[in-house]
PDB file of C-alpha atoms and ligand atoms in Angstrom:
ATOM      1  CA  UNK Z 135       0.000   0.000   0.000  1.00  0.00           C
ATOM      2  CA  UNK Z 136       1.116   3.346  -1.264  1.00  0.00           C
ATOM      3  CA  UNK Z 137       0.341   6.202   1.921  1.00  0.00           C
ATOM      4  CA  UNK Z 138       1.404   8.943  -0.305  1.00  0.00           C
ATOM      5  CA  UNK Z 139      -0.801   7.759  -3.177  1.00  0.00           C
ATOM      6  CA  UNK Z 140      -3.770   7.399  -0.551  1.00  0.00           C
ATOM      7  CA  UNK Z 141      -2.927  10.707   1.617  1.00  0.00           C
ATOM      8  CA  UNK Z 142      -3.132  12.379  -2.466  1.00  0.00           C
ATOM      9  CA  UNK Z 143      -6.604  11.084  -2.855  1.00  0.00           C
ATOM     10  CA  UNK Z 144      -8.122  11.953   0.791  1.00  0.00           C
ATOM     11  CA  UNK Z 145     -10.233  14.344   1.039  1.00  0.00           C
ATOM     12  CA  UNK Z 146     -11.411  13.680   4.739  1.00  0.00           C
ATOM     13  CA  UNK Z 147     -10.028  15.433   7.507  1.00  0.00           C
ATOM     14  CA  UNK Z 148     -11.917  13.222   9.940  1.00  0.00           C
ATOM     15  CA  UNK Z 149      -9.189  10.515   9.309  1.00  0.00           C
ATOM     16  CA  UNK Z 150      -6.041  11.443  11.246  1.00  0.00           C
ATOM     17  CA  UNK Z 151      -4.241   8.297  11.562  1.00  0.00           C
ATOM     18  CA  UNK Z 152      -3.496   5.533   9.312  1.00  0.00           C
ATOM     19  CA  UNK Z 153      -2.034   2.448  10.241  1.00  0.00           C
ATOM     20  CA  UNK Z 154      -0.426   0.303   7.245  1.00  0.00           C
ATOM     21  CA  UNK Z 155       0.485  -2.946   8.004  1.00  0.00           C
ATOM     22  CA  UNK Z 156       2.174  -5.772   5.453  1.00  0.00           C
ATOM     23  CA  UNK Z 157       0.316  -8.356   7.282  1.00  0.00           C
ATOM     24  CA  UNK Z 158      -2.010  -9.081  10.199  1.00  0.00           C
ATOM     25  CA  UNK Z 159      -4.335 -11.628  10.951  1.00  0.00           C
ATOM     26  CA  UNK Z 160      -7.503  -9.009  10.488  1.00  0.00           C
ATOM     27  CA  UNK Z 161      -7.759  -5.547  10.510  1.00  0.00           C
ATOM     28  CA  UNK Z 162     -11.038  -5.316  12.546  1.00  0.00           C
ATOM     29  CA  UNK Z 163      -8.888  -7.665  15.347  1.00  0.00           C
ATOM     30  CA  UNK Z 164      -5.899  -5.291  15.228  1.00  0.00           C
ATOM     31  CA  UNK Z 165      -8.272  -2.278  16.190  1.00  0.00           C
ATOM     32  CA  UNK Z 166      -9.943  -4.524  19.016  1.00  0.00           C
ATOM     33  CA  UNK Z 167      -6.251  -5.100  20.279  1.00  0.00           C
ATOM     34  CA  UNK Z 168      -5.603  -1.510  20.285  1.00  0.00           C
ATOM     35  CA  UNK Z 169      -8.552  -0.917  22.043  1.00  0.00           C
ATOM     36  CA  UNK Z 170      -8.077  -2.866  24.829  1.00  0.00           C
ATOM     37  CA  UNK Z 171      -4.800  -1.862  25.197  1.00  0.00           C
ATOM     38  CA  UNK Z 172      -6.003   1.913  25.360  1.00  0.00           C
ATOM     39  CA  UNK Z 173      -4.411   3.363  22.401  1.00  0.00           C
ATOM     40  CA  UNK Z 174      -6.895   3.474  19.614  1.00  0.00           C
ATOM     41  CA  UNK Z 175      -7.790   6.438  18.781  1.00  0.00           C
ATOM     42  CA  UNK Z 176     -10.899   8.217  17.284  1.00  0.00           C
ATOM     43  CA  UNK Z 177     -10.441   8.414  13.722  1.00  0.00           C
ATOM     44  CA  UNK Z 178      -7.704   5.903  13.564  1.00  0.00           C
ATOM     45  CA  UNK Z 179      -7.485   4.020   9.658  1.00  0.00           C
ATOM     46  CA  UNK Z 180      -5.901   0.145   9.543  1.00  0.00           C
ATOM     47  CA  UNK Z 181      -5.043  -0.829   6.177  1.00  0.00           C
ATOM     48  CA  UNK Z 182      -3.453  -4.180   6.002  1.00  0.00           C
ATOM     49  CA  UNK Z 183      -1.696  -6.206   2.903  1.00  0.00           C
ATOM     50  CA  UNK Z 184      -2.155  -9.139   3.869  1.00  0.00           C
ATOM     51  CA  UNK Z 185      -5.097 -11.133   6.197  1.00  0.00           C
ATOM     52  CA  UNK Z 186      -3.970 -14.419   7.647  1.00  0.00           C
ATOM     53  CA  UNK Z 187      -7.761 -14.572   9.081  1.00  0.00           C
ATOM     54  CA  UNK Z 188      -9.914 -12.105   7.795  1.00  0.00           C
ATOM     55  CA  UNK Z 189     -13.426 -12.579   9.013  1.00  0.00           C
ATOM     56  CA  UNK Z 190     -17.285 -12.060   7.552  1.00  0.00           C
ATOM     57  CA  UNK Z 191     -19.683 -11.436  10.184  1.00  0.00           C
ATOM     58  CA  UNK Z 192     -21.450 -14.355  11.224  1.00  0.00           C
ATOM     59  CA  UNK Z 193     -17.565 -15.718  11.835  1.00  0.00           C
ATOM     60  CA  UNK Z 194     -17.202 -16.872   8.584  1.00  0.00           C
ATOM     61  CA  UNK Z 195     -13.877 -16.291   6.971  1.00  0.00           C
ATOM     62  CA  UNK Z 196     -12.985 -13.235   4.810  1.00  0.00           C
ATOM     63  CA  UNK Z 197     -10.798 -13.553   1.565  1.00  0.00           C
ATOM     64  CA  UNK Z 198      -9.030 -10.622   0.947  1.00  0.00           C
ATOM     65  CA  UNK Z 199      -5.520 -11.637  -1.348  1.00  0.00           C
ATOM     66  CA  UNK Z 200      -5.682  -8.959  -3.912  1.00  0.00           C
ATOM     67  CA  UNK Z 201      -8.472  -7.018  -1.940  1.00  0.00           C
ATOM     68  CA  UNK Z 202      -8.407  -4.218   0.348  1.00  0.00           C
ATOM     69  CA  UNK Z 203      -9.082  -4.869   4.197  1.00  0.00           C
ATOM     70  CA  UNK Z 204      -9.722  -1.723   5.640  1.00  0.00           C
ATOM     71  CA  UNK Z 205     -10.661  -0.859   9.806  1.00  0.00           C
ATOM     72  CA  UNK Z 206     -11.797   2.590  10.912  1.00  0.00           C
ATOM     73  CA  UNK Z 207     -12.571   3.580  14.578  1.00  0.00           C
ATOM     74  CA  UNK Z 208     -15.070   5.784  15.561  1.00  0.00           C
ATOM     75  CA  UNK Z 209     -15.887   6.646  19.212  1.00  0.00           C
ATOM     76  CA  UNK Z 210     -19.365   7.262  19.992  1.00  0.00           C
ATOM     77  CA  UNK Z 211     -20.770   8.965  22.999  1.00  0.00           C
ATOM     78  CA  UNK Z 212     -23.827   6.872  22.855  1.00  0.00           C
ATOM     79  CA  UNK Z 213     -24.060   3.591  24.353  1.00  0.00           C
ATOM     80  CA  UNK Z 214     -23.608   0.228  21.999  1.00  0.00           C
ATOM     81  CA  UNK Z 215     -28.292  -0.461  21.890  1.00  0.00           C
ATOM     82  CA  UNK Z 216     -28.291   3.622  20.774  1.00  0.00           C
ATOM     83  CA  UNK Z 217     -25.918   3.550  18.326  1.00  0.00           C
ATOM     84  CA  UNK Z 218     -27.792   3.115  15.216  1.00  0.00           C
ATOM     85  CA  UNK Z 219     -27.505   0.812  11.992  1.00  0.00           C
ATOM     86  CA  UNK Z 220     -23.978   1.858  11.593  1.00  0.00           C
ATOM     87  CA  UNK Z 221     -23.809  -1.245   9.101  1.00  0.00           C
ATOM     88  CA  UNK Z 222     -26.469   0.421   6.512  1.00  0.00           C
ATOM     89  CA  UNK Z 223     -24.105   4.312   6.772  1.00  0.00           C
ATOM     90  CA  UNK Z 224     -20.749   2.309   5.959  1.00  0.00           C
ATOM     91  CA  UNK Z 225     -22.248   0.266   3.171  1.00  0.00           C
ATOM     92  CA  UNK Z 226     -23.675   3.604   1.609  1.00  0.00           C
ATOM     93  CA  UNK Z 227     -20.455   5.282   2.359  1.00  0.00           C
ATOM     94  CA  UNK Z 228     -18.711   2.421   0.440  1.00  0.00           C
ATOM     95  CA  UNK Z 229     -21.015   2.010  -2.447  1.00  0.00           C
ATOM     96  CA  UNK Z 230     -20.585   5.618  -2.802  1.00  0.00           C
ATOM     97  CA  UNK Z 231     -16.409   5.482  -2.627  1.00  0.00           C
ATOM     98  CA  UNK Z 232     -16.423   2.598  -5.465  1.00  0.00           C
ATOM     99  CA  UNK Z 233     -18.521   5.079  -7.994  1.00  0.00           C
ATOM    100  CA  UNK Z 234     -16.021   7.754  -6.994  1.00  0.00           C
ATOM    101  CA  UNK Z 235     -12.810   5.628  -7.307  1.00  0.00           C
ATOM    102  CA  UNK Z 236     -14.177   3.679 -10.319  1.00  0.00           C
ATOM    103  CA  UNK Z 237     -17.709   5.621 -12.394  1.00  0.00           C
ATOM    104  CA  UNK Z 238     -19.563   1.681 -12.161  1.00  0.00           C
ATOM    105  CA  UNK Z 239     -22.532   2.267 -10.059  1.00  0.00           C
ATOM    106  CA  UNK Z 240     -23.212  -0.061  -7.441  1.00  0.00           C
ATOM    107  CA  UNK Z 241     -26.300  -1.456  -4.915  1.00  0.00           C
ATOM    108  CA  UNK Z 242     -26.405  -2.279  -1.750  1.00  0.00           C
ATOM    109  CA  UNK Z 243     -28.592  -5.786  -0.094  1.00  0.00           C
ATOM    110  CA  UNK Z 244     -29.400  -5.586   3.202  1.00  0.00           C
ATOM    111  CA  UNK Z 245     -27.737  -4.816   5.619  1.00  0.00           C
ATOM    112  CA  UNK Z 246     -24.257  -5.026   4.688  1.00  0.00           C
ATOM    113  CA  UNK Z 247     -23.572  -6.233   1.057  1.00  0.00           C
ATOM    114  CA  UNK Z 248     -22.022  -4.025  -1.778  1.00  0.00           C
ATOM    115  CA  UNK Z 249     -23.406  -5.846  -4.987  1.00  0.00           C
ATOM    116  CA  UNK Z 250     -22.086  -5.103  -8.706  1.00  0.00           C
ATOM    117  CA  UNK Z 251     -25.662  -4.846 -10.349  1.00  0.00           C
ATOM    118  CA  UNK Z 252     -29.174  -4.247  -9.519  1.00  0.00           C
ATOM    119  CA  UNK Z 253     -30.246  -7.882 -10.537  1.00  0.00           C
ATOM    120  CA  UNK Z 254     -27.870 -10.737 -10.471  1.00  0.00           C
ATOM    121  CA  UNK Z 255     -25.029  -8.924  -8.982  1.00  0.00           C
ATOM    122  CA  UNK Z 256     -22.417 -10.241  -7.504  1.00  0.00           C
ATOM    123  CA  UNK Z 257     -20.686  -9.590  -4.202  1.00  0.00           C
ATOM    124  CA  UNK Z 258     -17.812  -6.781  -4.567  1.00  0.00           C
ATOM    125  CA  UNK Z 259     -17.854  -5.583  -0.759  1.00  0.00           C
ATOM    126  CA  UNK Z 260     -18.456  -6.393   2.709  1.00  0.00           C
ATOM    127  CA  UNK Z 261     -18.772  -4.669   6.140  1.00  0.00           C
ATOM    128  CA  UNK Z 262     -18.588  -5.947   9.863  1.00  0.00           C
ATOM    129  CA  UNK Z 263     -19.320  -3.608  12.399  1.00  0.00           C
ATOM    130  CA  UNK Z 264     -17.892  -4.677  15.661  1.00  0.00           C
ATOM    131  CA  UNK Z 265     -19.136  -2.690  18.382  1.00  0.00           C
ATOM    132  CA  UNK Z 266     -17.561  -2.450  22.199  1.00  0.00           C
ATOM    133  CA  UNK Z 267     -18.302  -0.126  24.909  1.00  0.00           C
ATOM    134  CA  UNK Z 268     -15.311   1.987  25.683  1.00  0.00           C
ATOM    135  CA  UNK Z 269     -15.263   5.128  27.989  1.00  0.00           C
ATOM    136  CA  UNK Z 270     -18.516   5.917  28.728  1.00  0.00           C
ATOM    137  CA  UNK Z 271     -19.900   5.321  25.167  1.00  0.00           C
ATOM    138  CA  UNK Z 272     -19.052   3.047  22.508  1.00  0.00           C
ATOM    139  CA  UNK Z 273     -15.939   2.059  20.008  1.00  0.00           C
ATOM    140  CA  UNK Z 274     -17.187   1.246  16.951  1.00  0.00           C
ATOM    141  CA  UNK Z 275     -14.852  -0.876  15.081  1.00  0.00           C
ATOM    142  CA  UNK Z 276     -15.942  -0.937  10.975  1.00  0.00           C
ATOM    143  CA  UNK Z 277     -14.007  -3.297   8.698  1.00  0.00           C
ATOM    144  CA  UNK Z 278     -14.599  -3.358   5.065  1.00  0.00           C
ATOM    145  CA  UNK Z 279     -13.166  -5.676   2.413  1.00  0.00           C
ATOM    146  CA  UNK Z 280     -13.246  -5.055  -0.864  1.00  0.00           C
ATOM    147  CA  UNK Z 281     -12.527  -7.458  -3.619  1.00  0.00           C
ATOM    148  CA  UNK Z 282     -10.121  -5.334  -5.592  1.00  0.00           C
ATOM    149  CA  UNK Z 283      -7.259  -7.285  -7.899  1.00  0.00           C
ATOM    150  CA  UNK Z 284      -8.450 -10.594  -7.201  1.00  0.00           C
ATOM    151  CA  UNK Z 285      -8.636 -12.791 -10.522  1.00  0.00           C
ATOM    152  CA  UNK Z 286     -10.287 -16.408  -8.867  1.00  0.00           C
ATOM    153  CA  UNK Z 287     -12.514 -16.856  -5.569  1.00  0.00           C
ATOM    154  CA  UNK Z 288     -12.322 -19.793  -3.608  1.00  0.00           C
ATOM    155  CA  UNK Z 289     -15.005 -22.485  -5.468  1.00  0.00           C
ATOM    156  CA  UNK Z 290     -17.183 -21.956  -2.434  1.00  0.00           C
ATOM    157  CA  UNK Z 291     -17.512 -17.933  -3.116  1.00  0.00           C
ATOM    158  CA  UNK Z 292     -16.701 -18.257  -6.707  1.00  0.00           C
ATOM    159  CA  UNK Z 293     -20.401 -17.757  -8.120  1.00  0.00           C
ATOM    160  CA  UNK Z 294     -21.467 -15.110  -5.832  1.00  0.00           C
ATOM    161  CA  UNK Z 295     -18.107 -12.739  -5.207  1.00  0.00           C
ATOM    162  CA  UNK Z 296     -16.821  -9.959  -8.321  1.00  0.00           C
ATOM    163  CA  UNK Z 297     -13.565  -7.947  -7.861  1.00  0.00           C
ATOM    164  CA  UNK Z 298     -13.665  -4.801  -9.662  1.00  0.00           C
ATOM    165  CA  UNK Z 299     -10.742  -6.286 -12.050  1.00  0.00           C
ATOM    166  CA  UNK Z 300     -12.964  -8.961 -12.835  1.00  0.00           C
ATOM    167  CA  UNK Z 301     -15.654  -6.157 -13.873  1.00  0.00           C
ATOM    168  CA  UNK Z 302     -13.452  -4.632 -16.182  1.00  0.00           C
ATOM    169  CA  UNK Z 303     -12.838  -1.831 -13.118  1.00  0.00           C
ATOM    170  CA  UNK Z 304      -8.950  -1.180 -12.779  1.00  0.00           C
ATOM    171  CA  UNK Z 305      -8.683   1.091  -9.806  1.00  0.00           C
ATOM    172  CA  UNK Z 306      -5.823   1.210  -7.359  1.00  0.00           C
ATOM    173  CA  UNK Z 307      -6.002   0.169  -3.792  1.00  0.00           C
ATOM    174  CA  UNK Z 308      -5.427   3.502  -2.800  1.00  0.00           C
ATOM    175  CA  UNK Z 309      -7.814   4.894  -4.539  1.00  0.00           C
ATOM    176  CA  UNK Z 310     -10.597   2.659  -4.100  1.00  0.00           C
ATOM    177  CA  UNK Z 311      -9.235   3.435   0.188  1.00  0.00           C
ATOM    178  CA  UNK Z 312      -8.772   6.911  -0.086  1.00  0.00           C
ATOM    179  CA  UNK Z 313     -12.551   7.226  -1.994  1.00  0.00           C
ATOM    180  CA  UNK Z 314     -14.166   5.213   0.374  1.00  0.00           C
ATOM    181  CA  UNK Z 315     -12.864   6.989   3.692  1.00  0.00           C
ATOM    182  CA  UNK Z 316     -13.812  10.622   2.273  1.00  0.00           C
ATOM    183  CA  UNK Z 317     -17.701   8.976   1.789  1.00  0.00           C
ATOM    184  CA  UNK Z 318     -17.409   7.648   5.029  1.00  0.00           C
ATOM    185  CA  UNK Z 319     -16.576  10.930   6.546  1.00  0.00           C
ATOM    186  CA  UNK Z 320     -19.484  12.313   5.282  1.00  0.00           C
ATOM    187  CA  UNK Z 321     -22.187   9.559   6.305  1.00  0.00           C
ATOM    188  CA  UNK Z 322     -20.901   7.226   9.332  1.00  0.00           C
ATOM    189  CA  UNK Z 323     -21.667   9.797  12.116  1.00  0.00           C
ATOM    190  CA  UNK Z 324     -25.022  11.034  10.566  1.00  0.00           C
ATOM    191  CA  UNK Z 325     -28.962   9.935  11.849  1.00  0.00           C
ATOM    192  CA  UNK Z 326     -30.143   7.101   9.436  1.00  0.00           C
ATOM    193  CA  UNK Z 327     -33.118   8.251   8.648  1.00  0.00           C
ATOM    194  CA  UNK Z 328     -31.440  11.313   6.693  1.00  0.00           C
ATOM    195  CA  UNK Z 329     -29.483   8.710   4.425  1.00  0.00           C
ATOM    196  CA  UNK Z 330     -32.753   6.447   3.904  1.00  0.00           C
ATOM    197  CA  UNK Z 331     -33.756   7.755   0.710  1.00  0.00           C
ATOM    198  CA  UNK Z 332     -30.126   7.943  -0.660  1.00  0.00           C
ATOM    199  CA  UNK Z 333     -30.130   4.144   0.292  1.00  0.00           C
ATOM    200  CA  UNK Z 334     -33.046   3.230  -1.136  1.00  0.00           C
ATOM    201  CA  UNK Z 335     -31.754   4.563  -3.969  1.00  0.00           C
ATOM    202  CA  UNK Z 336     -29.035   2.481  -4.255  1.00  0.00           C
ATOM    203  CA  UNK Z 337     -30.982  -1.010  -2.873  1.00  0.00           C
ATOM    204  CA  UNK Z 338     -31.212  -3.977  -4.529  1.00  0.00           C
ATOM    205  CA  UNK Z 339     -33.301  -6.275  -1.781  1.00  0.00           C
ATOM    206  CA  UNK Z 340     -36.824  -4.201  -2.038  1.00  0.00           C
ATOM    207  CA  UNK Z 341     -39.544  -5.960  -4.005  1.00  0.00           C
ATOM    208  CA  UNK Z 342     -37.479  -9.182  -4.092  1.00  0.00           C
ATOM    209  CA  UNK Z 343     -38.504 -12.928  -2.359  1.00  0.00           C
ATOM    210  CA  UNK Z 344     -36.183 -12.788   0.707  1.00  0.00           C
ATOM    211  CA  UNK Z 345     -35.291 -15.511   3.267  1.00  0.00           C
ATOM    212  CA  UNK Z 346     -33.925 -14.620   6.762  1.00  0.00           C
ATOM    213  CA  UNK Z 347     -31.779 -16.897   8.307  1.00  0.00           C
ATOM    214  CA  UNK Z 348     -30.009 -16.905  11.380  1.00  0.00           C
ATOM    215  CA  UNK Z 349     -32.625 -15.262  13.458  1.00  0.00           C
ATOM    216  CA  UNK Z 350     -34.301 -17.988  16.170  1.00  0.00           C
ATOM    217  CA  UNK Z 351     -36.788 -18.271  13.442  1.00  0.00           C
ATOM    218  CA  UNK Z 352     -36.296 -17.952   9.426  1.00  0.00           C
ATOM    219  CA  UNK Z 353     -38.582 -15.549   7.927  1.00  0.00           C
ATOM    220  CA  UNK Z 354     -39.783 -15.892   4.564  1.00  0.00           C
ATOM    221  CA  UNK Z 355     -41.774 -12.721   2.357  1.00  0.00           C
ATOM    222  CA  UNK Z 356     -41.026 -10.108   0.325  1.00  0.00           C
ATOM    223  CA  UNK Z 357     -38.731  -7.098   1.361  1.00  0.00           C
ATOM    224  CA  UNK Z 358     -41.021  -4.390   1.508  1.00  0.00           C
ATOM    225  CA  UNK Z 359     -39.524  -1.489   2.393  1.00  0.00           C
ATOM    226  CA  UNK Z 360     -37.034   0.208   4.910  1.00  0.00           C
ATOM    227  CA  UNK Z 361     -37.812   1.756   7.983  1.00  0.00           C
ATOM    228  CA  UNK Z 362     -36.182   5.319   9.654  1.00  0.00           C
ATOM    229  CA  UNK Z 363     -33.989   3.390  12.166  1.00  0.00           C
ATOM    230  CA  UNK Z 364     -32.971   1.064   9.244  1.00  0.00           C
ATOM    231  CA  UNK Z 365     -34.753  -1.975   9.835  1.00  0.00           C
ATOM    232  CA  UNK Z 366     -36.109  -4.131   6.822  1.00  0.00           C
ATOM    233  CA  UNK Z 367     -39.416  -4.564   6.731  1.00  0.00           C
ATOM    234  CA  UNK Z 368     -40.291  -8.118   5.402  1.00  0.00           C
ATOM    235  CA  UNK Z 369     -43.936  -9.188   4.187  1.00  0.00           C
ATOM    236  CA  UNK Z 370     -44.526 -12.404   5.397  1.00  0.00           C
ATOM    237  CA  UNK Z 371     -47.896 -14.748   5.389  1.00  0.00           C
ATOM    238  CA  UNK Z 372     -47.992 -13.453   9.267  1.00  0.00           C
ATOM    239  CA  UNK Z 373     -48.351  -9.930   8.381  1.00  0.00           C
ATOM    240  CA  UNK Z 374     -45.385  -7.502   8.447  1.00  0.00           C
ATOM    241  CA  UNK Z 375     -42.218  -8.428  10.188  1.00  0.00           C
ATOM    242  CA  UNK Z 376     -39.372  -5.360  10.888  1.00  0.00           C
ATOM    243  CA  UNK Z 377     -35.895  -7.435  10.489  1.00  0.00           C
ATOM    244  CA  UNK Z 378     -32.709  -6.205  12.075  1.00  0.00           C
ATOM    245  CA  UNK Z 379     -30.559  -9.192  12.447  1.00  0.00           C
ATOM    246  CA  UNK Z 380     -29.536 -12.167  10.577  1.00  0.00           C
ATOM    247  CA  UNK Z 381     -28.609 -13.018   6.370  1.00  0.00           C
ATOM    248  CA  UNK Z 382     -30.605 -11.959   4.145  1.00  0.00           C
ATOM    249  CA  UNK Z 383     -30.770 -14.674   1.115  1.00  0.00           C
ATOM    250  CA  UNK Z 384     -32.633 -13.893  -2.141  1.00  0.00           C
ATOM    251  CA  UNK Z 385     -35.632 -16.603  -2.155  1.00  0.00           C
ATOM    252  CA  UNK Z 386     -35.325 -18.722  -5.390  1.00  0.00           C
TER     253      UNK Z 386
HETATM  254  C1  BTN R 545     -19.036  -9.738   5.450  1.00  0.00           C
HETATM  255  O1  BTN R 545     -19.468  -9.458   4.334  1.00  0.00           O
HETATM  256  O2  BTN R 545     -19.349 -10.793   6.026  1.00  0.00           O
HETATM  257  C2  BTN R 545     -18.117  -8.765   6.131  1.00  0.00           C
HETATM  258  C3  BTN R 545     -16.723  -8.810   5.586  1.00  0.00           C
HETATM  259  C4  BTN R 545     -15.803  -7.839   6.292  1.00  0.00           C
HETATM  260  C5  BTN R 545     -14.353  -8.047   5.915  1.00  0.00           C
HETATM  261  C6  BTN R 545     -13.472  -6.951   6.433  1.00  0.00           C
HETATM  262  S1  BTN R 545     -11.863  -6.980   5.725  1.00  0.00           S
HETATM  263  C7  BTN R 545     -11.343  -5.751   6.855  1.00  0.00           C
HETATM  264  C8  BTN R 545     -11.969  -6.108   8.192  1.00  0.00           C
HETATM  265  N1  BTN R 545     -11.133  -7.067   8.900  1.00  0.00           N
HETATM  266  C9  BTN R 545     -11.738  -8.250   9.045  1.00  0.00           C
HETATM  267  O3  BTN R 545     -11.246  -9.247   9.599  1.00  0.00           O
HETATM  268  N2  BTN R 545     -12.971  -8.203   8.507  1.00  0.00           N
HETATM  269  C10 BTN R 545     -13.258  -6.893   7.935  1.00  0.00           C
END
């Protein structure tokens, strides 16, 4: 990773430290390790190379060889339940970086997917949110991969992850980095309810046959809409259920 190529692309002022490392075992768990040591700071940027054990939420494993792993920290004054759907602002903020960095548009599936197309896209980004409380309020830890250089997926991902090379986008790392954290500067701290309508804008899970897994219970409907504290609202033979939690899988 090239800092003076990044620092030449940022924008953001919000962003005052940025940690580069050639290799760690995940970004988000390098920020988590600062934190409980008592040295992370608000604002504080962890790019790594390399991830020996990049993780998805759910604790599935993250591939990110040729991607870019990215952890920002942001302290919050509020306490981790009144926090908001900080998922829904970073995946805006990154689906709005990858336009800037590369002019494809892209969508966003609930809560935290970056997809390539409307329909039939495939998987270019991901975010995990890890959120801890930490003086008073709460450190929000937000990692984001994106599938940058890669040119194969493991056979298990293979059908449903893109990199941008693979979609014809050549953008540099530091680019695609530098992009993304000036979008985030702009949307992680606000209310979501002023970013709905710029989100529905860019969804791709409204009107489609979802299944919700994970949850005690799977729900199965249509996604109908999104509410002003970001929860999906799914249409199910039951009547209306507001989701907040689990996977969201595209019915068949
Ligand atoms: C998902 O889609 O399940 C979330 C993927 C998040 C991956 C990123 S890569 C940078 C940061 N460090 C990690 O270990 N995970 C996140």
């Amino acid at each position: 990773m090239d800092e003076t190529l990044l620092v030449e692309h940022l924008r953001a002022a919000r962003w005052q430290e940025i940690i580069i490392l050639d290799e760690v075992e995940s970004t988000n768990g390098y920020a988590l390790q600062l934190l409980a040591e008592g040295t992370l700071r608000d604002g504080a940027v962890i790019i790594a190379d390399r991830q020996t054990a990049g993780r998805g939420r759910f604790k599935r494993p993250w591939f990110s060889d040729g991607g870019l792993a990215l952890t920002v920290a942001v302290m919050s004054g509020e306490p981790p339940h009144r926090v908001g759907p900080v998922t829904l602002n970073a995946g805006l903020a990154v689906a709005k970086g990858l336009k800037a960095a590369t002019g494809h548009d892209f969508y966003l599936k609930y809560p935290n997917d970056v997809m390539s197309e409307k329909e039939h896209g495939k998987k270019v980004a991901g975010i995990l949110v890890e959120a801890k409380p930490a003086q008073g309020g709460t450190a929000l830890i937000i990692g984001i991969g994106v599938n940058v250089e890669q040119e194969l997926f493991p056979d298990e991902i293979n059908s449903i992850a893109a990199s941008l090379h693979q979609l014809g986008l050549e953008a540099r790392r530091e680019v695609v980095a530098a992009e993304i954290l000036n979008a985030l500067e702009d949307d992680i701290e606000r209310p979501f309810c002023d970013l709905r309508e710029e989100w529905l804008n860019m969804d791709c899970t409204i009107g489609k046959a979802v299944r919700i897994k994970n949850l005690k219970v799977d729900v199965e409907g249509i996604a109908a809409g999104l509410d002003g504290d970001g929860a999906l609202l799914v249409e199910t033979a039951r009547g209306t259920e507001r989701i907040t939690a689990g996977d969201v899988i595209f019915g068949e």
